[in-house]
Amino acid sequence: MAQPSIYRQLLDPANRADPYPLYAELRKTPVTREDDGTYVVSTYNEIFALMHDPRVSSDPRSRLGKAGAAAAPDQEQPGVPLAFISRDPPEHDRLRELAMRPFGPPCTPGRIDGMRPWLAEIGTGLIDKFAGKNRVDIVQDFAYPLPVTAICKLLGVPLEDQPRFRRWADAIIETVDPTTGTFEQRMRKKDEVQAELGQYFSHIVDTRSRQPGDDLISGLLTDQGPHGPMSREDILATANLLLVAGHETTVNLISNGMLTLLRNPTVLDRLNREPGLIITLVEELLRYEPPVQMRTNRATVADIDIGGTTIPRGAPLALVIAAGNRDSSQFADPDRFDPARASNRHLGFFGGIHYCFGAPLARTEAQVALPQLARRLINPRLVADPPPYRPNPELRGPRHLFVEYDGLAPATQEEVAAVSPGRST
Ligand code: HEM
């Protein structure tokens, strides 16, 4: 039997723990065609070019089926419309701009930075619970609850509903996995789950319409900007998108971060001595162990000549971010984890018009969380290396990260101040 292609091997969960040698193989041919017609792009310059190419569409309806007809289900049925991650200009730009107004600069510059003390408080509370134990699962006990609490606060949804929307978020994340059925099946499944999640958000939107708060959904409902407020349907789609996009990705950044620090104890010590290192360290993590390893949601809307190949119109693309992030044409000594790397134009948050909307929040969460873990766990060590991974090749991260330690250092005065009663949250 013929050996499966390198891309096929990458999709195999057996290779999840260390896909990097396969990425190196893949980069030897910048653009390859799979039997199913997918074009796999693995080198930095080619991925970068396609991220910025207006002939590449993120709209699932741009894919052509075998017979040449639009293959994806028409998601403009009544219900929850496509969110801006799945739209092209001009609608993408309009919706993204509206969503950005209550989220960040220029209209709401302090929102994310203002969450810093509050994030420190959440992190401190989670680590305090490690007291009296000598073993924790960093994924379940820390990396998961922190971002979920943050996205709930941002959206203004009750944290106690978390078990319900965790199921929906997990189901949607599964539809991102290119090994779980055909593209059409995955889109249909995503539609179904998004409709359920939309019903959930519908109640929240009703409540916030009657009584707006300081959260993002209230901000979208009451926005008086030049374009007026976002439509109710688009608010539901945006809330769905933010809840899901803000979940698993940041969990993986924190889990991959702790794993990398434990594999590189000198870096962990250095971080404790030089807290300012965290800024470049987080960027290096996004390059070295990117939580989003590839995107398989795009298709070409015209023939594109790239990397010595002509990708025909309507072809699905797999842009392998994690391979591009280790391309020696862009990064010196790319397989080395260098927490102080000076020039680091990684692709971890993508590029072009779909550059990660939540990047400031994700960065802030990791910048707060990792130093807390590094400082407070005394003599931490991995129980299993590699840890068990979830099967998803696109959103890659450990399922569990068991760590043993000899005790807990007290929180710093700054962290204690963050949790002190009188501080307004
Ligand atoms: C470490 C954590 C994160 C990583 C690695 C990450 C990565 C990415 C990537 C690669 C994309 C491009 C997706 C595409 O166009 O196909 C993206 C887009 C996006 N991300 Fe993130 N993300 C992270 C955290 C977040 C958070 C916390 C939020 C929400 C607050 C968020 C919201 C979004 C949204 C809304 C988009 C769509 C942007 C657009 O289409 O214009 N992300 N992210």
Coordinates of C-alpha atoms and ligand atoms in Angstrom, one line a residue, residues 84-85 92 96 103 151 154 241-242 245-246 249-250 253 286 291-292 295 297-298 321 348-350 353-358 361-362, ligand 1:
F84 CA -17.2 37.6 10.3
I85 CA -14.4 35.0 10.5
H92 CA -16.2 41.0 7.0
R96 CA -15.3 43.3 12.4
F103 CA -13.6 45.7 22.5
I151 CA -14.4 35.3 27.9
L154 CA -16.1 40.0 28.5
L241 CA -17.7 33.3 17.5
L242 CA -16.0 35.1 20.4
A245 CA -12.5 31.5 19.5
G246 CA -11.7 32.7 23.0
T249 CA -6.9 28.6 21.7
T250 CA -5.9 30.4 24.9
L253 CA -1.3 28.7 24.7
L286 CA 3.1 31.6 19.5
P291 CA -2.2 26.8 19.4
V292 CA -3.6 27.1 15.9
R295 CA -6.3 26.7 8.9
N297 CA -11.2 27.0 6.0
R298 CA -10.2 28.8 2.9
I321 CA 1.0 28.0 10.1
G348 CA 0.5 32.3 15.3
F349 CA -2.3 34.9 15.1
F350 CA -2.6 34.7 11.3
I353 CA -7.7 41.1 7.4
H354 CA -8.5 38.0 9.6
Y355 CA -5.6 38.7 12.0
C356 CA -6.8 37.4 15.4
F357 CA -9.3 39.8 16.8
G358 CA -8.7 38.5 20.4
L361 CA -6.8 39.4 25.3
A362 CA -4.9 36.2 24.6
Ligands
HEM1 C1 -3.7 32.1 22.0 C2 -4.9 32.3 21.6 C3 -5.4 32.6 20.2 C4 -4.8 32.2 19.1 C5 -3.5 31.4 18.8 C6 -5.7 32.7 18.0 C7 -5.5 32.5 16.7 C8 -6.3 33.0 15.7 C9 -6.1 32.7 14.3 C10 -5.0 31.9 13.7 C11 -7.1 33.4 13.6 C12 -7.3 33.4 12.1 C13 -8.5 32.5 11.8 C14 -9.0 32.5 10.4 O1 -9.1 33.6 9.8 O2 -9.2 31.4 9.8 C15 -7.9 34.0 14.6 C16 -9.0 34.8 14.3 C17 -9.9 35.2 15.3 N1 -9.7 35.2 16.6 FE1 -8.2 34.3 17.6 N2 -6.7 33.3 18.6 C18 -6.6 33.3 20.0 C19 -7.4 33.8 20.9 C20 -8.5 34.5 20.6 C21 -9.4 35.1 21.6 C22 -9.2 35.1 23.1 C23 -10.5 35.6 21.0 C24 -11.7 36.3 21.5 C25 -11.7 37.2 22.4 C26 -10.3 35.4 19.6 C27 -11.1 35.8 18.6 C28 -10.8 35.7 17.2 C29 -11.7 36.2 16.2 C30 -13.1 36.8 16.4 C31 -11.1 35.9 14.9 C32 -11.7 36.2 13.6 C33 -11.0 37.5 13.0 C34 -11.5 37.8 11.7 O3 -12.0 37.0 10.9 O4 -11.3 39.0 11.3 N3 -9.1 34.7 19.4 N4 -7.4 33.8 15.8

